[in-house]
N, CA, C and O atoms as CSV, one atom per row, in Angstrom:
chain,resi,resn,atom,element,x,y,z
A,1,GLN,N,N,-13.361,8.014,-3.039
A,1,GLN,CA,C,-13.822,7.080,-2.102
A,1,GLN,C,C,-12.650,6.133,-1.806
A,1,GLN,O,O,-11.905,5.743,-2.705
A,2,PHE,N,N,-12.506,5.772,-0.518
A,2,PHE,CA,C,-11.462,4.939,-0.075
A,2,PHE,C,C,-12.025,3.647,0.550
A,2,PHE,O,O,-12.991,3.702,1.311
A,3,GLY,N,N,-11.454,2.544,0.245
A,3,GLY,CA,C,-11.906,1.286,0.902
A,3,GLY,C,C,-13.298,0.847,0.359
A,3,GLY,O,O,-13.865,1.392,-0.589
A,4,SER,N,N,-13.766,-0.173,1.056
A,4,SER,CA,C,-15.101,-0.718,0.688
A,4,SER,C,C,-15.689,-1.275,1.986
A,4,SER,O,O,-14.993,-1.457,2.985
A,5,VAL,N,N,-16.961,-1.532,1.934
A,5,VAL,CA,C,-17.615,-2.146,3.063
A,5,VAL,C,C,-17.006,-3.504,3.418
A,5,VAL,O,O,-16.798,-3.798,4.595
A,6,GLU,N,N,-16.720,-4.331,2.409
A,6,GLU,CA,C,-16.121,-5.628,2.681
A,6,GLU,C,C,-14.671,-5.460,3.195
A,6,GLU,O,O,-14.263,-6.176,4.110
A,7,GLY,N,N,-13.915,-4.553,2.634
A,7,GLY,CA,C,-12.593,-4.270,3.103
A,7,GLY,C,C,-12.542,-3.782,4.581
A,7,GLY,O,O,-11.620,-4.096,5.332
A,8,ASN,N,N,-13.569,-3.008,4.945
A,8,ASN,CA,C,-13.608,-2.462,6.324
A,8,ASN,C,C,-13.858,-3.523,7.352
A,8,ASN,O,O,-13.529,-3.331,8.523
A,9,LYS,N,N,-14.433,-4.645,6.958
A,9,LYS,CA,C,-14.631,-5.739,7.926
A,9,LYS,C,C,-13.323,-6.235,8.445
A,9,LYS,O,O,-13.264,-6.759,9.558
A,10,ASP,N,N,-12.279,-6.093,7.691
A,10,ASP,CA,C,-10.907,-6.455,8.082
A,10,ASP,C,C,-10.142,-5.248,8.645
A,10,ASP,O,O,-9.378,-5.371,9.603
A,11,SER,N,N,-10.370,-4.061,8.016
A,11,SER,CA,C,-9.610,-2.846,8.379
A,11,SER,C,C,-9.975,-2.273,9.726
A,11,SER,O,O,-9.087,-1.882,10.483
A,12,TYR,N,N,-11.267,-2.209,10.054
A,12,TYR,CA,C,-11.676,-1.585,11.314
A,12,TYR,C,C,-11.132,-2.333,12.535
A,12,TYR,O,O,-10.601,-1.666,13.424
A,13,PRO,N,N,-11.218,-3.630,12.649
A,13,PRO,CA,C,-10.661,-4.280,13.823
A,13,PRO,C,C,-9.132,-4.007,13.927
A,13,PRO,O,O,-8.628,-3.856,15.039
A,14,LYS,N,N,-8.404,-3.943,12.823
A,14,LYS,CA,C,-6.992,-3.697,12.842
A,14,LYS,C,C,-6.710,-2.292,13.297
A,14,LYS,O,O,-5.779,-2.057,14.067
A,15,LEU,N,N,-7.487,-1.377,12.839
A,15,LEU,CA,C,-7.377,0.035,13.212
A,15,LEU,C,C,-7.603,0.255,14.716
A,15,LEU,O,O,-6.868,0.972,15.395
A,16,LEU,N,N,-8.636,-0.391,15.177
A,16,LEU,CA,C,-8.932,-0.264,16.654
A,16,LEU,C,C,-7.903,-0.920,17.534
A,16,LEU,O,O,-7.619,-0.426,18.625
A,17,ARG,N,N,-7.346,-2.003,17.095
A,17,ARG,CA,C,-6.254,-2.644,17.848
A,17,ARG,C,C,-5.058,-1.701,17.930
A,17,ARG,O,O,-4.434,-1.568,18.982
A,18,GLU,N,N,-4.741,-1.043,16.804
A,18,GLU,CA,C,-3.642,-0.094,16.816
A,18,GLU,C,C,-3.957,1.108,17.665
A,18,GLU,O,O,-3.058,1.592,18.353
A,19,PHE,N,N,-5.165,1.626,17.668
A,19,PHE,CA,C,-5.534,2.737,18.567
A,19,PHE,C,C,-5.331,2.291,20.026
A,19,PHE,O,O,-4.777,3.050,20.821
A,20,ARG,N,N,-5.768,1.073,20.390
A,20,ARG,CA,C,-5.624,0.582,21.765
A,20,ARG,C,C,-4.149,0.551,22.113
A,20,ARG,O,O,-3.768,0.914,23.226
A,21,ARG,N,N,-3.301,0.118,21.165
A,21,ARG,CA,C,-1.873,-0.006,21.457
A,21,ARG,C,C,-1.206,1.363,21.666
A,21,ARG,O,O,-0.328,1.485,22.521
A,22,VAL,N,N,-1.585,2.351,20.937
A,22,VAL,CA,C,-0.823,3.667,21.045
A,22,VAL,C,C,-1.520,4.696,21.984
A,22,VAL,O,O,-0.868,5.631,22.448
A,23,LEU,N,N,-2.802,4.535,22.260
A,23,LEU,CA,C,-3.496,5.462,23.218
A,23,LEU,C,C,-3.064,5.222,24.656
A,23,LEU,O,O,-2.778,4.087,25.039
A,24,LYS,N,N,-3.016,6.276,25.446
A,24,LYS,CA,C,-2.808,6.143,26.871
A,24,LYS,C,C,-4.111,5.497,27.443
A,24,LYS,O,O,-5.152,5.531,26.786
A,25,PRO,N,N,-4.044,4.927,28.634
A,25,PRO,CA,C,-5.226,4.263,29.212
A,25,PRO,C,C,-6.473,5.185,29.237
A,25,PRO,O,O,-7.612,4.736,29.117
A,26,THR,N,N,-6.195,6.483,29.396
A,26,THR,CA,C,-7.376,7.443,29.438
A,26,THR,C,C,-7.553,8.108,28.071
A,26,THR,O,O,-8.335,9.051,27.949
A,27,GLY,N,N,-6.852,7.643,27.055
A,27,GLY,CA,C,-6.909,8.245,25.732
A,27,GLY,C,C,-8.300,8.085,25.075
A,27,GLY,O,O,-9.089,7.236,25.488
A,28,ARG,N,N,-8.576,8.878,24.092
A,28,ARG,CA,C,-9.833,8.827,23.358
A,28,ARG,C,C,-9.527,8.916,21.876
A,28,ARG,O,O,-8.501,9.464,21.473
A,29,CYS,N,N,-10.427,8.372,21.068
A,29,CYS,CA,C,-10.301,8.539,19.630
A,29,CYS,C,C,-11.674,8.931,19.122
A,29,CYS,O,O,-12.695,8.631,19.740
A,30,PHE,N,N,-11.677,9.614,17.974
A,30,PHE,CA,C,-12.846,10.085,17.363
A,30,PHE,C,C,-12.964,9.433,15.995
A,30,PHE,O,O,-12.057,9.565,15.174
A,31,LEU,N,N,-14.040,8.746,15.737
A,31,LEU,CA,C,-14.208,7.983,14.475
A,31,LEU,C,C,-15.380,8.485,13.715
A,31,LEU,O,O,-16.438,8.766,14.280
A,32,LEU,N,N,-15.192,8.602,12.407
A,32,LEU,CA,C,-16.309,8.922,11.466
A,32,LEU,C,C,-16.389,7.816,10.468
A,32,LEU,O,O,-15.375,7.272,10.030
A,33,THR,N,N,-17.590,7.488,10.115
A,33,THR,CA,C,-17.794,6.433,9.105
A,33,THR,C,C,-19.108,6.710,8.339
A,33,THR,O,O,-19.914,7.549,8.742
A,34,SER,N,N,-19.285,6.018,7.282
A,34,SER,CA,C,-20.508,6.163,6.522
A,34,SER,C,C,-21.618,5.264,7.130
A,34,SER,O,O,-21.338,4.380,7.940
A,35,ALA,N,N,-22.848,5.506,6.728
A,35,ALA,CA,C,-23.999,4.724,7.249
A,35,ALA,C,C,-23.775,3.249,6.845
A,35,ALA,O,O,-24.103,2.344,7.613
A,36,GLU,N,N,-23.229,3.014,5.669
A,36,GLU,CA,C,-22.991,1.629,5.199
A,36,GLU,C,C,-22.024,0.884,6.106
A,36,GLU,O,O,-22.132,-0.336,6.229
A,37,ASN,N,N,-21.096,1.561,6.738
A,37,ASN,CA,C,-20.103,0.981,7.561
A,37,ASN,C,C,-20.398,0.980,9.049
A,37,ASN,O,O,-19.661,0.381,9.832
A,38,GLU,N,N,-21.461,1.640,9.438
A,38,GLU,CA,C,-21.782,1.843,10.848
A,38,GLU,C,C,-21.821,0.537,11.657
A,38,GLU,O,O,-21.236,0.436,12.735
A,39,ALA,N,N,-22.507,-0.428,11.120
A,39,ALA,CA,C,-22.609,-1.732,11.841
A,39,ALA,C,C,-21.290,-2.428,11.911
A,39,ALA,O,O,-21.010,-3.084,12.914
A,40,ILE,N,N,-20.457,-2.326,10.902
A,40,ILE,CA,C,-19.137,-2.942,10.937
A,40,ILE,C,C,-18.274,-2.297,12.068
A,40,ILE,O,O,-17.642,-3.004,12.851
A,41,LEU,N,N,-18.267,-0.996,12.127
A,41,LEU,CA,C,-17.514,-0.275,13.151
A,41,LEU,C,C,-18.047,-0.555,14.505
A,41,LEU,O,O,-17.255,-0.745,15.428
A,42,ALA,N,N,-19.368,-0.598,14.704
A,42,ALA,CA,C,-19.922,-0.942,16.017
A,42,ALA,C,C,-19.473,-2.336,16.467
A,42,ALA,O,O,-19.086,-2.514,17.622
A,43,LYS,N,N,-19.519,-3.300,15.589
A,43,LYS,CA,C,-19.094,-4.635,15.928
A,43,LYS,C,C,-17.624,-4.674,16.307
A,43,LYS,O,O,-17.260,-5.328,17.285
A,44,ALA,N,N,-16.777,-3.993,15.559
A,44,ALA,CA,C,-15.359,-4.004,15.788
A,44,ALA,C,C,-15.052,-3.270,17.121
A,44,ALA,O,O,-14.051,-3.572,17.771
A,45,ALA,N,N,-15.869,-2.356,17.504
A,45,ALA,CA,C,-15.623,-1.513,18.735
A,45,ALA,C,C,-16.404,-1.985,19.983
A,45,ALA,O,O,-16.563,-1.223,20.937
A,46,GLU,N,N,-16.881,-3.224,19.971
A,46,GLU,CA,C,-17.684,-3.726,21.109
A,46,GLU,C,C,-16.960,-3.619,22.456
A,46,GLU,O,O,-17.589,-3.410,23.494
A,47,ALA,N,N,-15.602,-3.767,22.424
A,47,ALA,CA,C,-14.876,-3.756,23.697
A,47,ALA,C,C,-14.608,-2.318,24.155
A,47,ALA,O,O,-14.139,-2.090,25.270
A,48,TRP,N,N,-14.911,-1.359,23.286
A,48,TRP,CA,C,-14.641,0.073,23.634
A,48,TRP,C,C,-15.893,0.657,24.313
A,48,TRP,O,O,-16.991,0.124,24.150
A,49,THR,N,N,-15.734,1.719,25.052
A,49,THR,CA,C,-16.812,2.500,25.640
A,49,THR,C,C,-17.195,3.636,24.752
A,49,THR,O,O,-16.359,4.460,24.383
A,50,THR,N,N,-18.484,3.688,24.397
A,50,THR,CA,C,-18.945,4.781,23.536
A,50,THR,C,C,-19.334,5.933,24.451
A,50,THR,O,O,-20.176,5.764,25.333
A,51,ILE,N,N,-18.740,7.087,24.255
A,51,ILE,CA,C,-19.061,8.252,25.063
A,51,ILE,C,C,-20.135,9.087,24.412
A,51,ILE,O,O,-21.006,9.607,25.109
A,52,ALA,N,N,-20.109,9.231,23.134
A,52,ALA,CA,C,-21.162,9.994,22.456
A,52,ALA,C,C,-21.309,9.452,21.014
A,52,ALA,O,O,-20.350,8.986,20.399
A,53,ARG,N,N,-22.499,9.533,20.532
A,53,ARG,CA,C,-22.803,9.029,19.129
A,53,ARG,C,C,-23.758,9.977,18.554
A,53,ARG,O,O,-24.730,10.352,19.210
A,54,ALA,N,N,-23.525,10.397,17.326
A,54,ALA,CA,C,-24.430,11.323,16.672
A,54,ALA,C,C,-24.553,10.856,15.221
A,54,ALA,O,O,-23.599,10.306,14.670
A,55,THR,N,N,-25.721,11.069,14.591
A,55,THR,CA,C,-25.892,10.777,13.209
A,55,THR,C,C,-26.527,11.986,12.596
A,55,THR,O,O,-27.456,12.562,13.163
A,56,TRP,N,N,-26.014,12.401,11.382
A,56,TRP,CA,C,-26.589,13.476,10.667
A,56,TRP,C,C,-26.926,13.040,9.238
A,56,TRP,O,O,-26.229,12.200,8.669
A,57,LYS,N,N,-27.945,13.581,8.678
A,57,LYS,CA,C,-28.328,13.311,7.331
A,57,LYS,C,C,-28.599,14.585,6.620
A,57,LYS,O,O,-29.302,15.454,7.135
A,58,LEU,N,N,-28.056,14.718,5.444
A,58,LEU,CA,C,-28.393,15.894,4.602
A,58,LEU,C,C,-29.473,15.619,3.639
A,58,LEU,O,O,-29.858,16.503,2.874
């Protein structure tokens, strides 16, 4: 396991800022996260456009 829910509150916004910096204007990124982190990622990505979202459970 890497990181923590609390740590991701800080990490996800930083990660998305770096993606925005390095991606071309038409660039895309693919993100995977756990159910525990889903709300944190969604909040951090509010300025992004979601193209597709899927959830799977085993």
